Amino acid sequence: MTRFDKYLGYFILGPIAPLLFLIIGWWSSLSFVAEEYVRWYALAGWGLGCTLDFLFLPRWVARFYDLSPLAYMLIYFFYSIGVYGMFMGFPVINLVPGIAAGLYMGRRYLADPLKKRERILKRTSWFTTLVIAIVCCTTAWMAINEPTMPLELQGMLGLPFTVTWTMIYWLIGVGGILLIAVQYGLTLLAGKLAMRRGALLPA
């Protein structure tokens, strides 16, 4: 495992336990404690996640490329949902997990025959494309069901013209198709770059 692989492993695996237990601590406490105390449960969850990282993260990173397909699919869903929520349903940022997935798969199957690598990368690209398509559909559904969306978009972007529902529909349709196509291309490109430059990465 090269230095780059270790950095990638820490970057992808490191935040999972702190964020996951922070969310669990936050949401699990809402039903039985006063609102002002919820943050302490969230911080306790975050602390537990950091402790798990301190104890086990080096071992997890050492097995970074031994993850089962189900494991890295769950990790991908975790980040996709997290990014989507963090950026308030703005789907463009969801391209980032797809790039990371391409890098991971490109590095994981670096020593495999070319045809197998290309097949795996295409499958990975289709998977990330499917996920961002779901993300785009979710955003479109929320936008269409928000009666004041044109006014909100106009105010948020400071547009000097009146935003109409026709413009919203065109933005959803064209923007969604472009985003889906870009996700496929970026995942594939990231995987190919990871493969081609694998021999040049520092040990």
PDB file of C-alpha atoms in Angstrom:
ATOM      1  CA  MET A   1       0.000   0.000   0.000  1.00  0.00           C
ATOM      2  CA  THR A   2       1.461   3.339  -1.065  1.00  0.00           C
ATOM      3  CA  ARG A   3       1.360   6.575   0.899  1.00  0.00           C
ATOM      4  CA  PHE A   4      -1.396   7.803  -1.402  1.00  0.00           C
ATOM      5  CA  ASP A   5      -3.469   4.708  -0.612  1.00  0.00           C
ATOM      6  CA  LYS A   6      -3.079   5.326   3.117  1.00  0.00           C
ATOM      7  CA  TYR A   7      -4.083   8.967   2.760  1.00  0.00           C
ATOM      8  CA  LEU A   8      -7.108   7.941   0.695  1.00  0.00           C
ATOM      9  CA  GLY A   9      -8.034   5.327   3.295  1.00  0.00           C
ATOM     10  CA  TYR A  10      -7.805   7.780   6.182  1.00  0.00           C
ATOM     11  CA  PHE A  11      -9.709  10.403   4.174  1.00  0.00           C
ATOM     12  CA  ILE A  12     -12.595   8.048   3.360  1.00  0.00           C
ATOM     13  CA  LEU A  13     -12.768   5.848   6.474  1.00  0.00           C
ATOM     14  CA  GLY A  14     -11.712   8.356   9.130  1.00  0.00           C
ATOM     15  CA  PRO A  15     -14.837  10.564   9.264  1.00  0.00           C
ATOM     16  CA  ILE A  16     -17.356   7.716   9.215  1.00  0.00           C
ATOM     17  CA  ALA A  17     -17.387   6.684  12.897  1.00  0.00           C
ATOM     18  CA  PRO A  18     -17.385  10.245  14.375  1.00  0.00           C
ATOM     19  CA  LEU A  19     -20.112  11.436  12.003  1.00  0.00           C
ATOM     20  CA  LEU A  20     -22.221   8.298  12.329  1.00  0.00           C
ATOM     21  CA  PHE A  21     -22.225   8.299  16.132  1.00  0.00           C
ATOM     22  CA  LEU A  22     -22.748  12.064  16.246  1.00  0.00           C
ATOM     23  CA  ILE A  23     -25.906  11.590  14.170  1.00  0.00           C
ATOM     24  CA  ILE A  24     -27.020   8.638  16.303  1.00  0.00           C
ATOM     25  CA  GLY A  25     -26.433  10.602  19.498  1.00  0.00           C
ATOM     26  CA  TRP A  26     -28.318  13.588  18.124  1.00  0.00           C
ATOM     27  CA  TRP A  27     -31.399  11.859  16.751  1.00  0.00           C
ATOM     28  CA  SER A  28     -31.718   9.171  19.416  1.00  0.00           C
ATOM     29  CA  SER A  29     -31.811  11.775  22.189  1.00  0.00           C
ATOM     30  CA  LEU A  30     -34.488  14.016  20.664  1.00  0.00           C
ATOM     31  CA  SER A  31     -37.357  11.962  22.024  1.00  0.00           C
ATOM     32  CA  PHE A  32     -36.301  11.778  25.689  1.00  0.00           C
ATOM     33  CA  VAL A  33     -34.177  14.824  26.614  1.00  0.00           C
ATOM     34  CA  ALA A  34     -34.757  18.568  26.557  1.00  0.00           C
ATOM     35  CA  GLU A  35     -33.616  20.359  23.420  1.00  0.00           C
ATOM     36  CA  GLU A  36     -30.781  22.192  25.155  1.00  0.00           C
ATOM     37  CA  TYR A  37     -29.187  18.865  26.150  1.00  0.00           C
ATOM     38  CA  VAL A  38     -29.332  17.216  22.735  1.00  0.00           C
ATOM     39  CA  ARG A  39     -25.976  18.697  21.721  1.00  0.00           C
ATOM     40  CA  TRP A  40     -24.271  16.906  24.613  1.00  0.00           C
ATOM     41  CA  TYR A  41     -25.512  13.546  23.376  1.00  0.00           C
ATOM     42  CA  ALA A  42     -24.322  14.459  19.907  1.00  0.00           C
ATOM     43  CA  LEU A  43     -20.897  15.418  21.268  1.00  0.00           C
ATOM     44  CA  ALA A  44     -20.773  12.180  23.255  1.00  0.00           C
ATOM     45  CA  GLY A  45     -21.469  10.247  20.065  1.00  0.00           C
ATOM     46  CA  TRP A  46     -18.793  12.192  18.230  1.00  0.00           C
ATOM     47  CA  GLY A  47     -16.335  11.450  21.061  1.00  0.00           C
ATOM     48  CA  LEU A  48     -17.168   7.751  20.891  1.00  0.00           C
ATOM     49  CA  GLY A  49     -16.547   7.766  17.141  1.00  0.00           C
ATOM     50  CA  CYS A  50     -13.194   9.517  17.599  1.00  0.00           C
ATOM     51  CA  THR A  51     -12.235   6.940  20.228  1.00  0.00           C
ATOM     52  CA  LEU A  52     -13.055   4.110  17.833  1.00  0.00           C
ATOM     53  CA  ASP A  53     -10.932   5.807  15.174  1.00  0.00           C
ATOM     54  CA  PHE A  54      -8.045   6.132  17.606  1.00  0.00           C
ATOM     55  CA  LEU A  55      -8.242   2.443  18.494  1.00  0.00           C
ATOM     56  CA  PHE A  56      -9.093   0.830  15.173  1.00  0.00           C
ATOM     57  CA  LEU A  57      -8.632   3.213  12.232  1.00  0.00           C
ATOM     58  CA  PRO A  58      -5.075   2.051  11.353  1.00  0.00           C
ATOM     59  CA  ARG A  59      -6.361  -1.536  11.133  1.00  0.00           C
ATOM     60  CA  TRP A  60      -9.302  -0.464   8.973  1.00  0.00           C
ATOM     61  CA  VAL A  61      -6.999   1.447   6.642  1.00  0.00           C
ATOM     62  CA  ALA A  62      -4.688  -1.570   6.356  1.00  0.00           C
ATOM     63  CA  ARG A  63      -7.680  -3.543   5.052  1.00  0.00           C
ATOM     64  CA  PHE A  64      -8.951  -0.658   2.928  1.00  0.00           C
ATOM     65  CA  TYR A  65      -8.771  -2.594  -0.320  1.00  0.00           C
ATOM     66  CA  ASP A  66     -10.300  -5.749   1.165  1.00  0.00           C
ATOM     67  CA  LEU A  67     -13.760  -4.248   1.678  1.00  0.00           C
ATOM     68  CA  SER A  68     -16.693  -6.289   0.420  1.00  0.00           C
ATOM     69  CA  PRO A  69     -18.884  -4.808  -2.339  1.00  0.00           C
ATOM     70  CA  LEU A  70     -21.679  -4.313   0.195  1.00  0.00           C
ATOM     71  CA  ALA A  71     -19.334  -2.421   2.540  1.00  0.00           C
ATOM     72  CA  TYR A  72     -18.134   0.109  -0.001  1.00  0.00           C
ATOM     73  CA  MET A  73     -21.667   0.547  -1.364  1.00  0.00           C
ATOM     74  CA  LEU A  74     -22.872   1.371   2.159  1.00  0.00           C
ATOM     75  CA  ILE A  75     -19.975   3.788   2.614  1.00  0.00           C
ATOM     76  CA  TYR A  76     -20.892   5.456  -0.662  1.00  0.00           C
ATOM     77  CA  PHE A  77     -24.538   5.799   0.387  1.00  0.00           C
ATOM     78  CA  PHE A  78     -23.428   7.212   3.747  1.00  0.00           C
ATOM     79  CA  TYR A  79     -21.388   9.964   2.124  1.00  0.00           C
ATOM     80  CA  SER A  80     -23.970  10.683  -0.575  1.00  0.00           C
ATOM     81  CA  ILE A  81     -26.724  11.160   2.004  1.00  0.00           C
ATOM     82  CA  GLY A  82     -24.428  13.148   4.286  1.00  0.00           C
ATOM     83  CA  VAL A  83     -23.262  15.504   1.542  1.00  0.00           C
ATOM     84  CA  TYR A  84     -26.815  15.942   0.288  1.00  0.00           C
ATOM     85  CA  GLY A  85     -28.058  16.895   3.747  1.00  0.00           C
ATOM     86  CA  MET A  86     -25.090  19.105   4.584  1.00  0.00           C
ATOM     87  CA  PHE A  87     -25.517  21.185   1.434  1.00  0.00           C
ATOM     88  CA  MET A  88     -29.283  21.471   1.807  1.00  0.00           C
ATOM     89  CA  GLY A  89     -30.222  19.380  -1.211  1.00  0.00           C
ATOM     90  CA  PHE A  90     -27.810  21.090  -3.631  1.00  0.00           C
ATOM     91  CA  PRO A  91     -26.921  18.055  -5.773  1.00  0.00           C
ATOM     92  CA  VAL A  92     -23.766  19.358  -7.500  1.00  0.00           C
ATOM     93  CA  ILE A  93     -21.623  18.559  -4.444  1.00  0.00           C
ATOM     94  CA  ASN A  94     -22.737  14.933  -4.718  1.00  0.00           C
ATOM     95  CA  LEU A  95     -20.273  14.602  -7.593  1.00  0.00           C
ATOM     96  CA  VAL A  96     -17.449  14.405  -5.024  1.00  0.00           C
ATOM     97  CA  PRO A  97     -18.279  10.923  -3.618  1.00  0.00           C
ATOM     98  CA  GLY A  98     -18.385   9.649  -7.205  1.00  0.00           C
ATOM     99  CA  ILE A  99     -14.876  10.928  -7.845  1.00  0.00           C
ATOM    100  CA  ALA A 100     -13.671   9.250  -4.647  1.00  0.00           C
ATOM    101  CA  ALA A 101     -15.342   5.999  -5.743  1.00  0.00           C
ATOM    102  CA  GLY A 102     -13.509   6.125  -9.061  1.00  0.00           C
ATOM    103  CA  LEU A 103     -10.176   6.682  -7.320  1.00  0.00           C
ATOM    104  CA  TYR A 104     -10.843   3.817  -4.931  1.00  0.00           C
ATOM    105  CA  MET A 105     -11.808   1.305  -7.603  1.00  0.00           C
ATOM    106  CA  GLY A 106      -8.950   2.380  -9.858  1.00  0.00           C
ATOM    107  CA  ARG A 107      -6.428   1.778  -7.091  1.00  0.00           C
ATOM    108  CA  ARG A 108      -8.058  -1.386  -5.764  1.00  0.00           C
ATOM    109  CA  TYR A 109      -7.896  -3.245  -9.079  1.00  0.00           C
ATOM    110  CA  LEU A 110      -4.596  -1.762 -10.263  1.00  0.00           C
ATOM    111  CA  ALA A 111      -2.938  -5.182 -10.682  1.00  0.00           C
ATOM    112  CA  ASP A 112      -5.852  -6.848 -12.485  1.00  0.00           C
ATOM    113  CA  PRO A 113      -6.044  -7.417 -16.271  1.00  0.00           C
ATOM    114  CA  LEU A 114      -7.040  -4.385 -18.323  1.00  0.00           C
ATOM    115  CA  LYS A 115     -10.388  -5.748 -19.477  1.00  0.00           C
ATOM    116  CA  LYS A 116     -11.445  -6.570 -15.922  1.00  0.00           C
ATOM    117  CA  ARG A 117     -10.417  -3.110 -14.702  1.00  0.00           C
ATOM    118  CA  GLU A 118     -12.378  -1.403 -17.454  1.00  0.00           C
ATOM    119  CA  ARG A 119     -15.448  -3.531 -16.730  1.00  0.00           C
ATOM    120  CA  ILE A 120     -15.311  -2.753 -13.008  1.00  0.00           C
ATOM    121  CA  LEU A 121     -14.850   0.960 -13.644  1.00  0.00           C
ATOM    122  CA  LYS A 122     -17.839   1.075 -15.958  1.00  0.00           C
ATOM    123  CA  ARG A 123     -19.990  -0.721 -13.392  1.00  0.00           C
ATOM    124  CA  THR A 124     -18.818   1.689 -10.700  1.00  0.00           C
ATOM    125  CA  SER A 125     -19.600   4.656 -12.945  1.00  0.00           C
ATOM    126  CA  TRP A 126     -23.090   3.351 -13.625  1.00  0.00           C
ATOM    127  CA  PHE A 127     -23.607   2.850  -9.888  1.00  0.00           C
ATOM    128  CA  THR A 128     -22.568   6.406  -8.996  1.00  0.00           C
ATOM    129  CA  THR A 129     -24.689   7.680 -11.876  1.00  0.00           C
ATOM    130  CA  LEU A 130     -27.738   5.829 -10.552  1.00  0.00           C
ATOM    131  CA  VAL A 131     -27.225   7.313  -7.086  1.00  0.00           C
ATOM    132  CA  ILE A 132     -26.921  10.888  -8.357  1.00  0.00           C
ATOM    133  CA  ALA A 133     -29.973  10.327 -10.563  1.00  0.00           C
ATOM    134  CA  ILE A 134     -31.911   9.474  -7.390  1.00  0.00           C
ATOM    135  CA  VAL A 135     -30.463  12.588  -5.746  1.00  0.00           C
ATOM    136  CA  CYS A 136     -31.551  14.755  -8.694  1.00  0.00           C
ATOM    137  CA  CYS A 137     -35.053  13.272  -8.661  1.00  0.00           C
ATOM    138  CA  THR A 138     -35.339  13.937  -4.925  1.00  0.00           C
ATOM    139  CA  THR A 139     -34.269  17.562  -5.379  1.00  0.00           C
ATOM    140  CA  ALA A 140     -36.662  17.985  -8.315  1.00  0.00           C
ATOM    141  CA  TRP A 141     -39.562  16.566  -6.301  1.00  0.00           C
ATOM    142  CA  MET A 142     -38.868  18.929  -3.383  1.00  0.00           C
ATOM    143  CA  ALA A 143     -38.527  21.923  -5.721  1.00  0.00           C
ATOM    144  CA  ILE A 144     -41.762  21.203  -7.572  1.00  0.00           C
ATOM    145  CA  ASN A 145     -43.645  20.782  -4.306  1.00  0.00           C
ATOM    146  CA  GLU A 146     -42.395  24.097  -2.922  1.00  0.00           C
ATOM    147  CA  PRO A 147     -44.940  26.771  -4.022  1.00  0.00           C
ATOM    148  CA  THR A 148     -42.521  29.682  -3.473  1.00  0.00           C
ATOM    149  CA  MET A 149     -39.541  28.084  -5.201  1.00  0.00           C
ATOM    150  CA  PRO A 150     -39.266  30.689  -8.026  1.00  0.00           C
ATOM    151  CA  LEU A 151     -39.182  33.557  -5.520  1.00  0.00           C
ATOM    152  CA  GLU A 152     -36.735  31.701  -3.254  1.00  0.00           C
ATOM    153  CA  LEU A 153     -34.380  30.952  -6.151  1.00  0.00           C
ATOM    154  CA  GLN A 154     -34.557  34.528  -7.385  1.00  0.00           C
ATOM    155  CA  GLY A 155     -33.776  35.900  -3.941  1.00  0.00           C
ATOM    156  CA  MET A 156     -31.056  33.348  -3.169  1.00  0.00           C
ATOM    157  CA  LEU A 157     -29.151  34.069  -6.387  1.00  0.00           C
ATOM    158  CA  GLY A 158     -29.961  37.781  -6.454  1.00  0.00           C
ATOM    159  CA  LEU A 159     -31.315  37.547 -10.001  1.00  0.00           C
ATOM    160  CA  PRO A 160     -32.451  40.820 -11.624  1.00  0.00           C
ATOM    161  CA  PHE A 161     -35.300  39.114 -13.510  1.00  0.00           C
ATOM    162  CA  THR A 162     -38.423  37.229 -12.474  1.00  0.00           C
ATOM    163  CA  VAL A 163     -37.957  33.468 -12.191  1.00  0.00           C
ATOM    164  CA  THR A 164     -40.882  31.490 -13.604  1.00  0.00           C
ATOM    165  CA  TRP A 165     -41.932  27.877 -13.182  1.00  0.00           C
ATOM    166  CA  THR A 166     -41.000  27.258 -16.806  1.00  0.00           C
ATOM    167  CA  MET A 167     -37.433  28.266 -15.995  1.00  0.00           C
ATOM    168  CA  ILE A 168     -37.491  25.962 -12.968  1.00  0.00           C
ATOM    169  CA  TYR A 169     -38.617  23.018 -15.090  1.00  0.00           C
ATOM    170  CA  TRP A 170     -35.920  23.673 -17.675  1.00  0.00           C
ATOM    171  CA  LEU A 171     -33.304  23.964 -14.927  1.00  0.00           C
ATOM    172  CA  ILE A 172     -34.429  20.680 -13.396  1.00  0.00           C
ATOM    173  CA  GLY A 173     -34.486  18.833 -16.721  1.00  0.00           C
ATOM    174  CA  VAL A 174     -31.346  20.146 -18.390  1.00  0.00           C
ATOM    175  CA  GLY A 175     -29.358  20.536 -15.181  1.00  0.00           C
ATOM    176  CA  GLY A 176     -30.268  17.055 -14.001  1.00  0.00           C
ATOM    177  CA  ILE A 177     -29.285  15.399 -17.277  1.00  0.00           C
ATOM    178  CA  LEU A 178     -25.980  17.280 -17.371  1.00  0.00           C
ATOM    179  CA  LEU A 179     -25.209  16.404 -13.760  1.00  0.00           C
ATOM    180  CA  ILE A 180     -25.922  12.706 -14.345  1.00  0.00           C
ATOM    181  CA  ALA A 181     -23.698  12.656 -17.441  1.00  0.00           C
ATOM    182  CA  VAL A 182     -20.894  14.520 -15.653  1.00  0.00           C
ATOM    183  CA  GLN A 183     -21.032  12.064 -12.743  1.00  0.00           C
ATOM    184  CA  TYR A 184     -20.521   9.100 -15.059  1.00  0.00           C
ATOM    185  CA  GLY A 185     -17.607  10.818 -16.805  1.00  0.00           C
ATOM    186  CA  LEU A 186     -15.889  11.997 -13.613  1.00  0.00           C
ATOM    187  CA  THR A 187     -16.089   8.589 -11.929  1.00  0.00           C
ATOM    188  CA  LEU A 188     -14.661   6.905 -15.012  1.00  0.00           C
ATOM    189  CA  LEU A 189     -11.946   9.545 -15.427  1.00  0.00           C
ATOM    190  CA  ALA A 190     -10.906   9.368 -11.766  1.00  0.00           C
ATOM    191  CA  GLY A 191     -10.590   5.583 -11.973  1.00  0.00           C
ATOM    192  CA  LYS A 192      -8.528   5.695 -15.157  1.00  0.00           C
ATOM    193  CA  LEU A 193      -6.209   8.364 -13.764  1.00  0.00           C
ATOM    194  CA  ALA A 194      -5.720   6.306 -10.592  1.00  0.00           C
ATOM    195  CA  MET A 195      -4.762   3.297 -12.725  1.00  0.00           C
ATOM    196  CA  ARG A 196      -2.448   5.115 -15.103  1.00  0.00           C
ATOM    197  CA  ARG A 197      -0.575   7.001 -12.414  1.00  0.00           C
ATOM    198  CA  GLY A 198      -0.446   4.090  -9.972  1.00  0.00           C
ATOM    199  CA  ALA A 199       3.172   3.248 -10.703  1.00  0.00           C
ATOM    200  CA  LEU A 200       4.200   6.873 -10.210  1.00  0.00           C
ATOM    201  CA  LEU A 201       2.739   7.266  -6.728  1.00  0.00           C
ATOM    202  CA  PRO A 202       5.196   7.321  -3.788  1.00  0.00           C
ATOM    203  CA  ALA A 203       5.530   4.200  -1.693  1.00  0.00           C
TER     204      ALA A 203
END
